[in-house]
Coordinates of C-alpha atoms and ligand atoms in Angstrom, one line a residue:
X1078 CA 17.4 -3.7 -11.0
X1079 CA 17.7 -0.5 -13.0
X1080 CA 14.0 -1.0 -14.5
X1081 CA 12.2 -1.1 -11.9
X1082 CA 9.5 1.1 -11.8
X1083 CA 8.9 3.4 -8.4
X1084 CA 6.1 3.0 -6.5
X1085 CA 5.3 5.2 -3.5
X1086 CA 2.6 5.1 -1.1
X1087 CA 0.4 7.8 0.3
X1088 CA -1.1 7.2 3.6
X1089 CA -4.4 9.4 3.9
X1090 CA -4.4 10.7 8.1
X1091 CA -6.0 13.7 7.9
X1092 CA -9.7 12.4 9.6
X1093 CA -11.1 13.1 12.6
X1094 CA -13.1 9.8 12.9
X1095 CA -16.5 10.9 13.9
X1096 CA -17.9 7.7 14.0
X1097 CA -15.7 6.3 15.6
X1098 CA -15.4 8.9 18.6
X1099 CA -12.9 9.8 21.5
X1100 CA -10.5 12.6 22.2
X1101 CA -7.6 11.0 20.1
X1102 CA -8.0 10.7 16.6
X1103 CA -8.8 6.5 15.6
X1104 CA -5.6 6.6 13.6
X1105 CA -3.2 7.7 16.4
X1106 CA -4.5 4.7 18.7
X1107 CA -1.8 2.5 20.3
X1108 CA -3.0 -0.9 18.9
X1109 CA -0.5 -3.6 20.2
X1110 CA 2.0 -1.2 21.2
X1111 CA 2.6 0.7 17.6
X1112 CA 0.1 3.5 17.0
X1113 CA -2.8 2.5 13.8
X1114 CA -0.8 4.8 11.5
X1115 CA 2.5 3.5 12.8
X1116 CA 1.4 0.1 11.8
X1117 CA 0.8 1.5 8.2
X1118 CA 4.1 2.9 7.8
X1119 CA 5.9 0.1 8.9
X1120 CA 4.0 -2.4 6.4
X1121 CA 4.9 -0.2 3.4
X1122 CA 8.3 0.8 4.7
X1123 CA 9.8 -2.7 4.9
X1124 CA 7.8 -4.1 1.8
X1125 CA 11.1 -3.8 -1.3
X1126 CA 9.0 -2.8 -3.9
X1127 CA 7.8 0.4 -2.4
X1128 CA 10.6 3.1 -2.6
X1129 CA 8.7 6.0 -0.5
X1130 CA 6.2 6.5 2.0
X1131 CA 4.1 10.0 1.8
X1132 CA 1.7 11.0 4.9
X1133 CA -1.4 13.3 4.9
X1134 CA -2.2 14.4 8.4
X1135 CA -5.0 17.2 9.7
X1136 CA -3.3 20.4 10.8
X1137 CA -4.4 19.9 14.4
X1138 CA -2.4 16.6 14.9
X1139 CA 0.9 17.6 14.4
X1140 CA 1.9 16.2 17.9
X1141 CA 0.2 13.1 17.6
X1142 CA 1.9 12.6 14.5
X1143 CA 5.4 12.9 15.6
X1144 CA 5.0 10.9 17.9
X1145 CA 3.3 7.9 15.5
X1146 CA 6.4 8.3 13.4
X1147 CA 8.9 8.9 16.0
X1148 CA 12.7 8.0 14.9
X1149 CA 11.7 7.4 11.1
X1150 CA 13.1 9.2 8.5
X1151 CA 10.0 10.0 6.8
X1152 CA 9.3 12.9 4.3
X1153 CA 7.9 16.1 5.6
X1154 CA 4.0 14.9 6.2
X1155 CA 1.3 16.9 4.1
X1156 CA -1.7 18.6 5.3
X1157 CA -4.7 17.3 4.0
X1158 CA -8.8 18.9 3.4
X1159 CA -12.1 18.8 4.7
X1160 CA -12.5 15.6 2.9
X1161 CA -10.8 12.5 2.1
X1162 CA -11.1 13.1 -1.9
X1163 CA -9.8 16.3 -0.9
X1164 CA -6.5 15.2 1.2
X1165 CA -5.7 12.6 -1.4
X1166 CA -5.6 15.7 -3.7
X1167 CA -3.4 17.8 -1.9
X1168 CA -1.1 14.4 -1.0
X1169 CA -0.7 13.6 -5.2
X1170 CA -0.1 17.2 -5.6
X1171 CA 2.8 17.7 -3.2
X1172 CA 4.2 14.7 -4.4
X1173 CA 4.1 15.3 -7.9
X1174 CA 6.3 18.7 -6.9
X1175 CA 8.5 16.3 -4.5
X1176 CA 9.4 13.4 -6.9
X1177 CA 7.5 12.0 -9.1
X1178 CA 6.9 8.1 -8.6
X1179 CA 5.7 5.7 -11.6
X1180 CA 3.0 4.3 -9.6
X1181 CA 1.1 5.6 -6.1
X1182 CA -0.7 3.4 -3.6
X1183 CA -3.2 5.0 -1.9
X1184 CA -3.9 3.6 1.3
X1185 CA -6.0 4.4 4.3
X1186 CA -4.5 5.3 7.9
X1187 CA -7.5 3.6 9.4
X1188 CA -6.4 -0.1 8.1
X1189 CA -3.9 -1.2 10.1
X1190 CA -4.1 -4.7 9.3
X1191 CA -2.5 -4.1 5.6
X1192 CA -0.4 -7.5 4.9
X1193 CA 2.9 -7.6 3.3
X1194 CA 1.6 -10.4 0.8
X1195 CA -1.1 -8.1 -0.2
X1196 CA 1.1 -5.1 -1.2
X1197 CA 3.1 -7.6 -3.0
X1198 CA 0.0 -8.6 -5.0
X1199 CA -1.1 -5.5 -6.1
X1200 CA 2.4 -4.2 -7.0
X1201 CA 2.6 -7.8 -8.8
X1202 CA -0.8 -6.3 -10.5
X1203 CA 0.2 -2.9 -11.7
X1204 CA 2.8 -4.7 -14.1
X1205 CA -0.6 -5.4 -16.8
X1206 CA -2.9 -3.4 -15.1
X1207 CA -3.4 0.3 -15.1
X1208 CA -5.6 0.7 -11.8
X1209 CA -5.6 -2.0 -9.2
X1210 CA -7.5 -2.4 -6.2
X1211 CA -8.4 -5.0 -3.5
X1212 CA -12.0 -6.5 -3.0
X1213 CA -14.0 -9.5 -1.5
X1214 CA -16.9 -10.9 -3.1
X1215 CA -19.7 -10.3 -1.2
X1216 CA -20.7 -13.5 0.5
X1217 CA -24.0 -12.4 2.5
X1218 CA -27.6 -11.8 0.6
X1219 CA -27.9 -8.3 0.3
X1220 CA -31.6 -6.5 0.9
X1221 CA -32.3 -2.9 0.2
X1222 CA -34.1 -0.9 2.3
X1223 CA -35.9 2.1 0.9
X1224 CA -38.6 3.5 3.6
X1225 CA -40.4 0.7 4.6
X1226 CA -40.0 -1.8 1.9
X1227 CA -37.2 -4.2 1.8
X1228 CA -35.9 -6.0 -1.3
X1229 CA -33.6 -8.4 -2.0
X1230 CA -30.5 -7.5 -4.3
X1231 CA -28.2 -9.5 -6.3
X1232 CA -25.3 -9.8 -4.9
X1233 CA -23.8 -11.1 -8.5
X1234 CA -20.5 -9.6 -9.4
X1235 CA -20.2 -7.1 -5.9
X1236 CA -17.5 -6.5 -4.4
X1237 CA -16.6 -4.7 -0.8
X1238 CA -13.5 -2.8 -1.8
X1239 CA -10.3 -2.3 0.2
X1240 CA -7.4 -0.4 0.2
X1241 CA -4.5 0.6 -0.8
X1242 CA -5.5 1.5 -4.3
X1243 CA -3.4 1.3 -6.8
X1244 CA -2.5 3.8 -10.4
X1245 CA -0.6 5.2 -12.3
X1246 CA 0.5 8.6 -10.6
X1247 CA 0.1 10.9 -13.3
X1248 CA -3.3 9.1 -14.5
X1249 CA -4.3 9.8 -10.9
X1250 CA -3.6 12.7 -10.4
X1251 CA -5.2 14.1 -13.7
X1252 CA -8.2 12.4 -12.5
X1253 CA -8.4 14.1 -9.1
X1254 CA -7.7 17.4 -10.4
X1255 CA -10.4 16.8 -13.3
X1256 CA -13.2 15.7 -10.9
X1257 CA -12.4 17.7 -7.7
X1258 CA -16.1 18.6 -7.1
X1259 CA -17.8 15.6 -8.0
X1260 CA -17.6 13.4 -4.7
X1261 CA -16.4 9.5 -4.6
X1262 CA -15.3 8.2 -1.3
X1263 CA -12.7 6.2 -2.9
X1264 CA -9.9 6.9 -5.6
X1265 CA -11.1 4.2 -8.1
X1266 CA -14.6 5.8 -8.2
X1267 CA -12.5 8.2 -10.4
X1268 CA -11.6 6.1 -13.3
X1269 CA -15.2 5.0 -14.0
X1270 CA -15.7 8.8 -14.8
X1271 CA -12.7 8.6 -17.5
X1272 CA -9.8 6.1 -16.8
X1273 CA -8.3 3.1 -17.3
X1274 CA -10.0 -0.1 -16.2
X1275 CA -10.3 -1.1 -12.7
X1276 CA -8.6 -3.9 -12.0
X1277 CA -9.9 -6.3 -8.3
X1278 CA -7.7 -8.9 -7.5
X1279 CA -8.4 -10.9 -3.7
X1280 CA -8.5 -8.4 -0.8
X1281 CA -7.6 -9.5 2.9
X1282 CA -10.3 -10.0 5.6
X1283 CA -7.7 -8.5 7.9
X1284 CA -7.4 -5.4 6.1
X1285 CA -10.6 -3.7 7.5
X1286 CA -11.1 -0.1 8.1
X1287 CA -11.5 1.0 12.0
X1288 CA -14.6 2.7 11.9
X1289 CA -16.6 2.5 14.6
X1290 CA -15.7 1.9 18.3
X1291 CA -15.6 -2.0 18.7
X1292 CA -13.6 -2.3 15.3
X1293 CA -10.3 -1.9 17.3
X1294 CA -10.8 -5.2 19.7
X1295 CA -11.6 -7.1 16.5
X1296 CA -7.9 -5.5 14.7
X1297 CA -6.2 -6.5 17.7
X1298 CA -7.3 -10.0 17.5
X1299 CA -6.8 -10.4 14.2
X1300 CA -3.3 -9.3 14.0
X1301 CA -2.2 -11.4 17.0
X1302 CA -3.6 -14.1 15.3
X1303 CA -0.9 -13.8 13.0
X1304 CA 1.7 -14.4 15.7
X1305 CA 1.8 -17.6 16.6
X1306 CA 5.8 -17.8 17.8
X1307 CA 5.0 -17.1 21.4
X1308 CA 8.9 -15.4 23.0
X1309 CA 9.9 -14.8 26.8
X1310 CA 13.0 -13.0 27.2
X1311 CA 14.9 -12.1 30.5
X1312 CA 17.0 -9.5 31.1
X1313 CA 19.1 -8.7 34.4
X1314 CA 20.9 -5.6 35.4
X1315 CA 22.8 -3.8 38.6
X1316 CA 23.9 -0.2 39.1
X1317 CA 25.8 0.7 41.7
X1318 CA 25.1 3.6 44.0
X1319 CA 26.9 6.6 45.2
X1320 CA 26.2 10.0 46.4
X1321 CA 24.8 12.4 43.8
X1322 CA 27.0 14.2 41.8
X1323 CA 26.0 17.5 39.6
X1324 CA 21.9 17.2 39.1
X1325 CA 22.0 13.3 38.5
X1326 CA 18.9 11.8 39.1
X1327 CA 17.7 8.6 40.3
X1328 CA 16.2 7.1 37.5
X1329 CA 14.2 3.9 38.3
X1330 CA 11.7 2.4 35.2
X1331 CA 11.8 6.1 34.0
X1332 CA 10.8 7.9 36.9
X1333 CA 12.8 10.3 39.2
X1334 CA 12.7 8.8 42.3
X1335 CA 12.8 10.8 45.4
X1336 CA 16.5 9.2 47.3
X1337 CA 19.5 10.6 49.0
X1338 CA 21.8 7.8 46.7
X1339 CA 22.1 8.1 42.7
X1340 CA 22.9 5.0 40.7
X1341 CA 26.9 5.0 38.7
X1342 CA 26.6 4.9 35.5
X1343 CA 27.8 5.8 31.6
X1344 CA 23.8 6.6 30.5
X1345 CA 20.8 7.4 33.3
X1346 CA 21.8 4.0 34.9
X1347 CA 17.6 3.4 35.0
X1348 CA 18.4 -0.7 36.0
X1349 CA 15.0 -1.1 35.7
X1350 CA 14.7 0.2 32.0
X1351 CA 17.8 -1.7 31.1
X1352 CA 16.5 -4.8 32.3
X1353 CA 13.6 -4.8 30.2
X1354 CA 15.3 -3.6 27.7
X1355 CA 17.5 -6.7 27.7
X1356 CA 15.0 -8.7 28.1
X1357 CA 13.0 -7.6 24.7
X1358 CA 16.5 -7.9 22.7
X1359 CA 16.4 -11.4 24.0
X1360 CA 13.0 -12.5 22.4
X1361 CA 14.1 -11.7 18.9
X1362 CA 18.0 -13.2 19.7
X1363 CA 19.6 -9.9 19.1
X1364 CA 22.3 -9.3 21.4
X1365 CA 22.3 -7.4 24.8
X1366 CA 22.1 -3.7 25.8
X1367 CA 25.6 -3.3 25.1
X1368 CA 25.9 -4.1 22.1
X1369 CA 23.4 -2.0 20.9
X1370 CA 24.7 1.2 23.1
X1371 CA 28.1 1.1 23.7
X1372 CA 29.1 2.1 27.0
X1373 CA 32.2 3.6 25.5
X1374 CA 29.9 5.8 23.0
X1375 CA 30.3 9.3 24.2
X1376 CA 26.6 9.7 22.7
X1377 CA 25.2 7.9 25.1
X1378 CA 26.7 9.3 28.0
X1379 CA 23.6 10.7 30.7
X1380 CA 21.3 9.3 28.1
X1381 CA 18.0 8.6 28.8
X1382 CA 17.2 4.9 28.6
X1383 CA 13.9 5.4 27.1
X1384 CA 15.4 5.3 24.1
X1385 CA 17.1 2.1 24.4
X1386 CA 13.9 0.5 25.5
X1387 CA 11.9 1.9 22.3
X1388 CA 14.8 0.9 20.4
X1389 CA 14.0 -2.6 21.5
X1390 CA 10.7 -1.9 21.3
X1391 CA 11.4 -1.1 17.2
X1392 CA 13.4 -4.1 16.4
X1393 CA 10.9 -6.5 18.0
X1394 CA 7.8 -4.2 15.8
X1395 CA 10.3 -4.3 12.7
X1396 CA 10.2 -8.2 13.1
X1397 CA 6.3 -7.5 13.4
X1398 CA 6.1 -8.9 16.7
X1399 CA 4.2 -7.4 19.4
X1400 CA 4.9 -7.0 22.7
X1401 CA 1.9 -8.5 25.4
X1402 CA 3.5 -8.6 29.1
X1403 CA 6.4 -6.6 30.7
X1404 CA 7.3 -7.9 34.0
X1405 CA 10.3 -6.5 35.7
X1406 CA 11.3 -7.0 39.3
X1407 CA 13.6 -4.0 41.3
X1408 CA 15.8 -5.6 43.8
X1409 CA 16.7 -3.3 47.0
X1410 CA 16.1 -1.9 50.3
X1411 CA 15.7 1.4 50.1
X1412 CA 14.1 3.6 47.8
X1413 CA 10.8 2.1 48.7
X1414 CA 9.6 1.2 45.1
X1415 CA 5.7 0.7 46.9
X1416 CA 4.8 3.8 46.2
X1417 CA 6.3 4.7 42.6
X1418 CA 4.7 1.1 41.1
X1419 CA 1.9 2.8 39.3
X1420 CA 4.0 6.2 38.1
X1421 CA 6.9 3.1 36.6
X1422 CA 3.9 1.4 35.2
X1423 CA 2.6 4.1 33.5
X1424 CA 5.9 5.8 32.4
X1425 CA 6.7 2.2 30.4
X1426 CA 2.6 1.8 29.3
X1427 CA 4.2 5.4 27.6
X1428 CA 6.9 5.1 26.0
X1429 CA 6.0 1.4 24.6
X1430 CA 2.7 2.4 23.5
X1431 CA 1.5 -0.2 25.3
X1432 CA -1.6 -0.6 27.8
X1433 CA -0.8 -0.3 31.4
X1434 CA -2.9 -3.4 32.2
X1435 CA -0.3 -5.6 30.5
X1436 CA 2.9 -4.1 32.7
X1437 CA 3.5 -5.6 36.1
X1438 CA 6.2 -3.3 37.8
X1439 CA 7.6 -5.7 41.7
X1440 CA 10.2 -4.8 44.3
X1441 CA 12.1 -7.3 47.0
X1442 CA 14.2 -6.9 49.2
X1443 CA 17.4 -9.1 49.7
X1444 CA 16.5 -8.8 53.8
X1445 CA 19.9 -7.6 54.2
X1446 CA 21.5 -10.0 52.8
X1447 CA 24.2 -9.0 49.8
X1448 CA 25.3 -6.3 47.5
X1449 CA 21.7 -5.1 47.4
X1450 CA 21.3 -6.1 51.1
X1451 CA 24.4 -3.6 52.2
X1452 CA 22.6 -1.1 49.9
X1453 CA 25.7 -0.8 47.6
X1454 CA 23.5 -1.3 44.5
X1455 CA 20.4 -1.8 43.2
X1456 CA 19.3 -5.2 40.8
X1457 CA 16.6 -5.5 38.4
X1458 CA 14.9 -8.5 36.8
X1459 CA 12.7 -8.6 33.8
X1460 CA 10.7 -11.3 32.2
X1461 CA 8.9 -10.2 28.6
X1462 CA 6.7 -12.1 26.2
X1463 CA 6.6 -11.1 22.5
X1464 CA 4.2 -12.6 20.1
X1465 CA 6.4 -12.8 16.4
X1466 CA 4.9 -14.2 13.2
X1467 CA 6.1 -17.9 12.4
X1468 CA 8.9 -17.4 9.3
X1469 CA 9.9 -13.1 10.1
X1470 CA 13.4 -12.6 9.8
X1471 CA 15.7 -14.1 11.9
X1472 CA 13.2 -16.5 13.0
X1473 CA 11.8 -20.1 13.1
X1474 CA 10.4 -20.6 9.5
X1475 CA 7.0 -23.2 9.4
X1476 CA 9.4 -25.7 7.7
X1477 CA 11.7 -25.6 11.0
X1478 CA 8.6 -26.2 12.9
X1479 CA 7.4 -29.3 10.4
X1480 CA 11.2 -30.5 11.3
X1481 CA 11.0 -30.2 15.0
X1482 CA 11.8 -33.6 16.5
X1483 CA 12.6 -35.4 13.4
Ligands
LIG2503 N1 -9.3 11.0 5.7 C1 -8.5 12.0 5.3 N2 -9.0 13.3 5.2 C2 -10.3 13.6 5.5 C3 -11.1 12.5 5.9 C4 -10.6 11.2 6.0 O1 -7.3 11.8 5.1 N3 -10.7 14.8 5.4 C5 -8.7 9.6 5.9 C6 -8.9 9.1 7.3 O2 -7.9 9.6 8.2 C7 -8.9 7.6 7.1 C8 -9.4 7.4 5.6 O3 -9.4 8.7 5.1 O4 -7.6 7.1 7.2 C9 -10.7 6.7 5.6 O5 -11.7 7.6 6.1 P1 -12.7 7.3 7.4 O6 -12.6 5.9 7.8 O7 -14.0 7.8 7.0 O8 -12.0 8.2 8.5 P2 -12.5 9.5 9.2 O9 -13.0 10.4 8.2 O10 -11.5 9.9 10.1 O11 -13.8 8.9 10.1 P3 -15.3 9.4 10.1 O12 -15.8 9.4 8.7 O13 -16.0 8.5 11.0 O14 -15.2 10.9 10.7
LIG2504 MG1 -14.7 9.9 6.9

């Protein structure tokens, strides 16, 4: 469609979350294996209506940043003020010197829970509407309390309002230049100084802001509740070993293991890594390893098989799934795996942004017995389980489910 209009989104990153506390910054949290912000960029990314994704970010978390957004091809991100009013500012202005959308939703980092039917909603909106944002009628009686006196308050015609926030870019823009030193804590507050009409339209329970401490158990449950298709995937892989060659390593679940053997192979040869790697392609039907990483791709030669895990790891998230148990199983006498479990567990807690609790890392012996027995090779076995949303791509739609068994 030639006529469609653009509408970008700008994420707003650049808080420290006071309230909510901790050394890492609330919107860099893994939550279900994708960091808060990650879970932002991912909504808006796959939604079709919005054609770019901008990111303001305090100077200080450059690193944490990179690594939220690692292996997206994202614009450059923007560093934002002392305030939010102030990074969505500097965001709208960068962008406006960028490329110039039609509209700009304005969203915050700290709502992970943003739904795919809601951006379509307010992008639906912005077709009669000038400025569009999400609320929810307030449903509890609400008392003010000024000193010691309390008094009941209508709660007629109140709203608690949401993001993202939609406008018109250059009306925004124009607005938050115009009224840089009067404070608002949200971009609508704006227009009632001298804008177009606020349009609500139906928020999203789900779409709270992480604010304080406990908020984050309550986001994980709500977005697990919306994966209902409940996945287990197996994965299986050997490596043969042979006397090290150069300054090969032997790479087992990630970690260097101390041996006087190296495993054979086109990448790292980490078994373990491959198996769980084959395992998570498995829950979202997608092939093997191999087909995702040629063993006859020169790029992939001595490559680390981290990335093919997090590769996995990003189909299964694209999908929307979530990853909630690793198990994998390392099959051979000698290196003793005892004393590595907790450095493998932690190594794949790291590079799937997941929490160590939920990876279970085993070892057996064959007791002599076989290729693994005569210590020509080491096996590994993996069993996942991956949580997807009834009706994502590629899956079981709630119609297939209605027809099961008819
Ligand atoms: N934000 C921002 N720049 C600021 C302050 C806030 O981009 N100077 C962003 C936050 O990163 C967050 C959103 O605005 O995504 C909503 O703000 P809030 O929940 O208040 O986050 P923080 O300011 O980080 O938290 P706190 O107020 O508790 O410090
Ligand atoms: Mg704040």
């Amino acid at each position: 469609m030639t006529n469609q209009p653009k509408i970008a989104v700008l994420l707003v990153a650049a808080g420290t979350g006071e309230r909510f506390g901790g050394s890492m910054p609330k919107q860099y949290l893994p939550l279900l294996g994708r960091p808060l912000l990650r879970w932002c960029i991912d909504a808006f990314r796959r939604h079709s209506a919005i054609s770019a994704v901008y990111t303001v970010i305090h100077a200080d978390h450059q690193t944490e940043y990179a690594a939220a957004a690692e292996g997206l091809d994202l614009p450059a991100p923007i560093i934002g003020g002392g305030t939010r009013q102030e990074s969505v500012r500097r965001g709208l202005e960068k962008i406006a010197a960028l490329s110039k959308p039609d509209f700009i939703l304005i969203h915050d980092a700290a709502r992970p829970g943003i739904s795919d039917m809601l951006i379509s909603d307010i992008c639906a909106s912005l077709q009669r509407h000038d400025a569009v944002i999400p609320g929810l009628a307030v449903a509890d009686t609400v008392r003010r309390k000024t000193g010691n006196a309390v008094r009941t308050e209508s709660r007629d015609g109140l709203y608690a309002v949401q993001t993202p926030q939609a406008f018109r870019f250059d009306t925004i823009l124009a607005l938050h230049q115009k009224y840089a030193d009067r404070s608002v804590t949200d971009d609508a507050a704006l227009c009632e100084f001298s804008g177009p009409a606020i349009h609500i339209i139906h928020g999203d329970r789900d779409n709270f802001k992480v604010t304080q401490g406990g908020d984050l158990g309550a986001m994980e449950q709500a977005l697990s509740a919306r994966c209902g298709d409940i996945r287990t995937g197996s994965g299986y892989d050997v490596h043969k070993l042979v006397p090290p060659a150069g300054d090969r390593k032997l790479m087992i679940c990630g970690i260097d293991v101390p041996h006087d053997m190296v495993l054979d192979g086109h990448s790292d040869a980490d078994v373990g890594l491959h198996a769980i790697t084959d395992a998570l392609l498995a829950t979202i039907c997608d092939g093997d390893i191999g087909m995702h990483f040629s063993p006859k791709d020169n790029r992939w030669k001595n490559a680390d098989s981290a990335k093919f895990l997090r590769h996995a790891a990003d189909l299964v998230a694209e999908q929307q799934g979530i990853i909630t148990h690793i198990d994998v199983t390392i099959i051979c006498e000698a290196p003793k795996i005892g004393p590595q479990r907790e450095k493998m567990r932690a190594r794949i807690a790291d590079i799937l942004a997941m929490p160590t609790s939920r990876i279970s890392v085993k070892a057996t012996t064959t007791e002599g017995l076989g290729f693994t027995g005569r210590r020509e090779g080491i096996a590994a076995e993996s069993v996942v389980t991956v949580r997807l949303p009834f009706g994502s791509r590629g899956n079981v739609t709630q119609d297939d489910i209605r027809n099961w068994g008819t």
